[in-house]
XYZ file of C-alpha atoms in Angstrom:
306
model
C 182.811 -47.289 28.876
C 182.265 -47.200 25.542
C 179.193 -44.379 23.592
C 177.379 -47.653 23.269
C 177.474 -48.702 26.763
C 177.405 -45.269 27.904
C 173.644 -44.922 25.798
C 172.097 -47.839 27.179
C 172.666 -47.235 30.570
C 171.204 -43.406 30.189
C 168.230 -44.998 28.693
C 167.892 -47.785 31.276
C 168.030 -44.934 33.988
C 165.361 -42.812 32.095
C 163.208 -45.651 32.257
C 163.762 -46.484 35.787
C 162.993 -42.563 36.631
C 160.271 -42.853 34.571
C 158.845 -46.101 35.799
C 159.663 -44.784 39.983
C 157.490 -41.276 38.654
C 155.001 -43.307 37.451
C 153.989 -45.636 39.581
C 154.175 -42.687 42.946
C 151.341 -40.983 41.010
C 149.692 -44.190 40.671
C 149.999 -45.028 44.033
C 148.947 -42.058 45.342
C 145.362 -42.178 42.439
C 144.331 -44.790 44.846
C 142.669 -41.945 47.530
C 141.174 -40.028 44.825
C 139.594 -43.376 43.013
C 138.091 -44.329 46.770
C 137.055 -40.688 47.611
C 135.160 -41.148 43.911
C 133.762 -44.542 45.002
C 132.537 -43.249 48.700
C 130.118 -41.201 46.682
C 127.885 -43.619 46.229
C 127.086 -45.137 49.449
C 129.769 -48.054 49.552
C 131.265 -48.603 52.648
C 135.151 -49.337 53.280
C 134.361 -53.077 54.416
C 132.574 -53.738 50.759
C 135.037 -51.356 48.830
C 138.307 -52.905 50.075
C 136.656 -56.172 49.268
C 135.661 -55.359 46.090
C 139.487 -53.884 45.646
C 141.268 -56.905 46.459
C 138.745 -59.482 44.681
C 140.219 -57.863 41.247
C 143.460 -57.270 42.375
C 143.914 -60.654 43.714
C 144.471 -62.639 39.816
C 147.033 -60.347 39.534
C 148.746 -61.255 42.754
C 148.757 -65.085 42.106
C 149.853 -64.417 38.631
C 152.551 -62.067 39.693
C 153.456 -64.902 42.563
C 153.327 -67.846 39.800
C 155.967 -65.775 37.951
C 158.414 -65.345 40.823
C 157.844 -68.990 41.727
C 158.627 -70.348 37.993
C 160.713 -67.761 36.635
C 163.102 -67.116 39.329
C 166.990 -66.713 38.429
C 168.153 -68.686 41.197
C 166.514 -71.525 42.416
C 163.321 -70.779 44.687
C 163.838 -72.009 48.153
C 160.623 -74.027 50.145
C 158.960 -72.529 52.338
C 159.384 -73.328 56.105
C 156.790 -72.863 58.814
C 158.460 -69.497 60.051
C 158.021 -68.643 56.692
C 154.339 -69.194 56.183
C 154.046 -67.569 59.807
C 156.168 -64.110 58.572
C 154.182 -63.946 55.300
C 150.875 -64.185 57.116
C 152.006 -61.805 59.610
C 153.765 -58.996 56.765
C 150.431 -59.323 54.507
C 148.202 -58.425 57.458
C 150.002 -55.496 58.667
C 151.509 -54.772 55.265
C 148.368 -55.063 52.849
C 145.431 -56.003 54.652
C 145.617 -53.495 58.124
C 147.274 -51.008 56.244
C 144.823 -50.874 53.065
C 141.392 -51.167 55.358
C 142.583 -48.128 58.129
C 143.586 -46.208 55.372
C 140.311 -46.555 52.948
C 138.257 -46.240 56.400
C 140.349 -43.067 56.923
C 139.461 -41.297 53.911
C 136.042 -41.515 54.641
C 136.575 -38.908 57.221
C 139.211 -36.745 55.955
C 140.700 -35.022 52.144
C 143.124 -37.165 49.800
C 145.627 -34.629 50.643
C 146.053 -34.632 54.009
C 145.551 -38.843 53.932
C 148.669 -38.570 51.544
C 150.514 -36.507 54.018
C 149.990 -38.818 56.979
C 151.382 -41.760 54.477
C 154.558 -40.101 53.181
C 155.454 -40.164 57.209
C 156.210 -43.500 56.472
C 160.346 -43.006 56.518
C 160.104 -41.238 59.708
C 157.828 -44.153 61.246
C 160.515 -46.286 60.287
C 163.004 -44.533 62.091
C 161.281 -44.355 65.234
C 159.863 -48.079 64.950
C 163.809 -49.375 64.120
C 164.771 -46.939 67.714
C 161.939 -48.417 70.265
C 162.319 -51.909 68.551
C 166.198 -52.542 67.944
C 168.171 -49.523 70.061
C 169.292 -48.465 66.156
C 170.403 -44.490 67.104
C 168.507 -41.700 65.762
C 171.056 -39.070 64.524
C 170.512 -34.652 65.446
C 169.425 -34.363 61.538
C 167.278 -37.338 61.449
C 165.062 -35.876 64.388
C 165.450 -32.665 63.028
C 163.731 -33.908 59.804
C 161.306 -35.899 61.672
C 160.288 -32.624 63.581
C 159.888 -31.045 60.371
C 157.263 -33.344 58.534
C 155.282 -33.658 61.795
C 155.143 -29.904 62.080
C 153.603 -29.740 58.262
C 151.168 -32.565 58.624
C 149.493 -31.274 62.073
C 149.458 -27.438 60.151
C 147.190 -28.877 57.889
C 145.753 -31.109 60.072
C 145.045 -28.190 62.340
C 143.571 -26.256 59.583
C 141.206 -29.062 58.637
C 139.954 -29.764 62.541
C 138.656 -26.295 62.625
C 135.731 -27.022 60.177
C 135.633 -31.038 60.451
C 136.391 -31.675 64.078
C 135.797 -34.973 65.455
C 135.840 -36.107 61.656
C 139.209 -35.366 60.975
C 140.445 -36.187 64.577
C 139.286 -40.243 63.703
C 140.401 -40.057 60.040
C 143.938 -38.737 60.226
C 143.931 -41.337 63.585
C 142.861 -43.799 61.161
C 145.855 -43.552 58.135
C 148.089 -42.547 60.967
C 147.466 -46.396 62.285
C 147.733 -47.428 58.421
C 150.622 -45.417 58.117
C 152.315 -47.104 61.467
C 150.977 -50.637 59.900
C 152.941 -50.266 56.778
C 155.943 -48.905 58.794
C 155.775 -52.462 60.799
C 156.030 -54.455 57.224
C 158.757 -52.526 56.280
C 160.505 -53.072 59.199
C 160.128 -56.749 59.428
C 160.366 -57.526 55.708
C 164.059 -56.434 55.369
C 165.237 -60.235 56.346
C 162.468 -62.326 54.563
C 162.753 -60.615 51.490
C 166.175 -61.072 51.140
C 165.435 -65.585 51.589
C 162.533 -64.991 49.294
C 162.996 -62.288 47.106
C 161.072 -59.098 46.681
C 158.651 -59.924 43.929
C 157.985 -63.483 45.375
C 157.028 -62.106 49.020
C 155.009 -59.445 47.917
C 153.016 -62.202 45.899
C 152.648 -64.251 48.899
C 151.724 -61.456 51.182
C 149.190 -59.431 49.288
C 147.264 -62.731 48.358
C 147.225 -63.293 52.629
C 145.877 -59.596 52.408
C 143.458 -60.147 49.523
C 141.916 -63.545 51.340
C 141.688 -61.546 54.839
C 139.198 -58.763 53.463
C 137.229 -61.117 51.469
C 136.810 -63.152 54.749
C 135.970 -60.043 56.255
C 133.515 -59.054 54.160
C 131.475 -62.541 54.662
C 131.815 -62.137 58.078
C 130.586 -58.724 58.539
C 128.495 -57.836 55.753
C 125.498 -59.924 54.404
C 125.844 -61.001 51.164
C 122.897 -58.536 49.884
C 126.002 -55.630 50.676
C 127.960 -57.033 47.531
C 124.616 -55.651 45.408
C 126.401 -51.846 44.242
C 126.543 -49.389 41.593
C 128.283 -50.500 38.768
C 130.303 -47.117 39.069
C 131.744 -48.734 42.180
C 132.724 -52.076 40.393
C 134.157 -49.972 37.954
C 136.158 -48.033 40.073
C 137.152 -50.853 42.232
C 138.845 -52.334 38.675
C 140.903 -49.580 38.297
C 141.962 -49.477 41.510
C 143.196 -53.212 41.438
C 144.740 -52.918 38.430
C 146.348 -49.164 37.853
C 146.808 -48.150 41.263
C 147.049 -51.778 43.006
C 149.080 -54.204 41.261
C 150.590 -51.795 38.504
C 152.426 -49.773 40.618
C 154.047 -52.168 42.766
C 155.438 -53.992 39.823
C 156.798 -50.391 38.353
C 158.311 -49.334 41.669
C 160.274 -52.910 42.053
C 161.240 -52.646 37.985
C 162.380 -49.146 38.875
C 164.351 -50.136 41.875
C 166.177 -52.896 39.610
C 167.268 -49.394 37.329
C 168.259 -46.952 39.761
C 167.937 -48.271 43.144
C 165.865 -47.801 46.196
C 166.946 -44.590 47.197
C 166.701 -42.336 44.238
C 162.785 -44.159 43.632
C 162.265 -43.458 47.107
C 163.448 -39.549 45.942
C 161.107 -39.886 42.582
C 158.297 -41.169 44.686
C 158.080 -37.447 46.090
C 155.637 -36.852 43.273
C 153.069 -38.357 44.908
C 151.631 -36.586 47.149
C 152.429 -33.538 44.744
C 149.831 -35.733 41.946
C 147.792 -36.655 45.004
C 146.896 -32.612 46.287
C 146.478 -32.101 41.993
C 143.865 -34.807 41.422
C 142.099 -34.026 44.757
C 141.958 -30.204 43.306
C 141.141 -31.182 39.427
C 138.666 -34.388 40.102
C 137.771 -33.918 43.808
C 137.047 -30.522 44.028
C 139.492 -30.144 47.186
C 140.277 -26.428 48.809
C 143.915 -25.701 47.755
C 145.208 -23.064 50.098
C 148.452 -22.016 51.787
C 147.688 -24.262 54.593
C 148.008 -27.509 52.478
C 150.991 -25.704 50.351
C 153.072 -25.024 53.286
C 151.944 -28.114 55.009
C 153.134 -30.169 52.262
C 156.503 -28.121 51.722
C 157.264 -28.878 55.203
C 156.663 -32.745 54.909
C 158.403 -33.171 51.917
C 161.620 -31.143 53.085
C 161.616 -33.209 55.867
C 161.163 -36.679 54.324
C 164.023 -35.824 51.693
C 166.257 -34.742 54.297
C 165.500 -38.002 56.562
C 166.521 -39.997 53.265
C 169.357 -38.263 53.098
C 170.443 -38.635 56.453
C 173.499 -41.200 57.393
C 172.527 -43.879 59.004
């Protein structure tokens, strides 16, 4: 390869690392911006609303440009199409995003984070009970490991919340086990559609459902909040929303899925750091060791055969 070659490609991966880095800690800004929001009386019916109502011009536009700008040419979309997409952007987006923002009502950014990052593990259990695939010594052995540090700080917090954090970590547990559910039935559909093209699809599915949730629920008088909440509820959409899932895909096209998965490790790293710096969240050996244990235990899973 010639010194050329050979620079381009470093630079191309130290712009996919940077782009996987980035958009985990904007990902994981999403609890602390809610946690910010909840402060002034919104509920998570009118905030998730509010959330997708801005991000959703960013979906269609991000849809419009996998529809007209596609390499190959875009195949039509069957019936069993339109069924999958409705069915992957409510579990995906629209179940996921709601249990999780109703969640964090009850419980700290950290330990929501913690619960989240499960997602491999879920995964791995969902593709055993579903399909028979075999779960390998080391994978349950990892699996073990990041249960064992979420419940340590989940045990830690239930001694002074209770009941609180018994229905919020139940809450982004059943977010978490949502999410798990997309990823598990996406695998096929995105390779007939493409990545970018089905998440445009299924977050707009997601975007329409908790709009038409919030009509049906809420009177229309609940819309009426403070503009800190609007403002918020922009940068949500846009920098930890729709940003981020374009800078995780571009950073998958650099250095694959499996070291972004690695660089998305960050996140709940940024997530404990903002709760500390903005939130004003406890940091104590509880949530270090808690974390330590989830992480060790996610990186081992991804490094597991299969």
């Amino acid at each position: 390869m010639s010194t050329g070659h050979a620079s381009v490609s470093a630079a191309r991966r130290r712009t996919g690392w940077l782009l996987a880095v980035g958009g985990a800690v904007a990902f994981s800004g999403k609890a602390i911006i809610v946690k910010l929001a909840y402060r002034y009386g919104v509920d998570a019916v009118t905030l998730i609303m509010y959330r997708m109502l801005f991000a959703l011009p960013l979906f269609l536009a991000m849809l419009w440009w996998a529809t007209h700008h596609a390499r190959e040419p875009v195949a039509p979309l069957t019936w069993r199409d339109r069924l999958g997409i409705v069915w992957l952007g409510f579990t995906g987006y629209y179940a996921a995003s709601f249990l999780d923002f109703w969640g964090l009502q009850y419980i700290s950014a950290s330990l929501e984070r913690l619960i989240l990052y499960l997602n491999p593990t879920l995964v791995l259990l969902l593709g055993w009970l579903l399909y028979g695939r075999a779960v390998t010594a080391r994978q349950a052995g990892a699996m073990a490991l990041s249960y064992a540090g979420v419940l340590l700080v989940f045990g830690h917090e239930v001694r002074f919340d209770g009941w609180n954090t018994a229905i919020g970590a139940g809450l982004v547990l059943a977010s978490a086990v949502s999410y798990a559910i997309y990823l598990v039935y996406s695998g096929q559909m995105v390779r007939r559609l493409g990545s970018l093209r089905l998440v445009g699809w299924a977050t707009t599915v997601a975007c329409l459902l908790c709009l038409l949730q919030f009509v049906l629920l809420r009177p229309l008088s609940a819309a009426v909040v403070a503009p800190e909440v609007i403002a918020l509820s922009v940068v949500n959409a846009v920098l930890c929303t729709a940003a981020p899932v374009v800078m995780v895909m571009m950073a998958i096209e650099r250095i694959g899925s499996a070291m972004t998965a690695q660089a998305g490790m960050v996140g709940p790293l940024s997530t404990i750091a903002l709760g500390v710096v903005v939130l004003g969240e406890p940091l104590n050996a509880w949530i270090v060791a808690g974390t330590a244990l989830v992480l060790g235990g996610v990186l081992w899973v991804s490094r597991s055969p299969a």
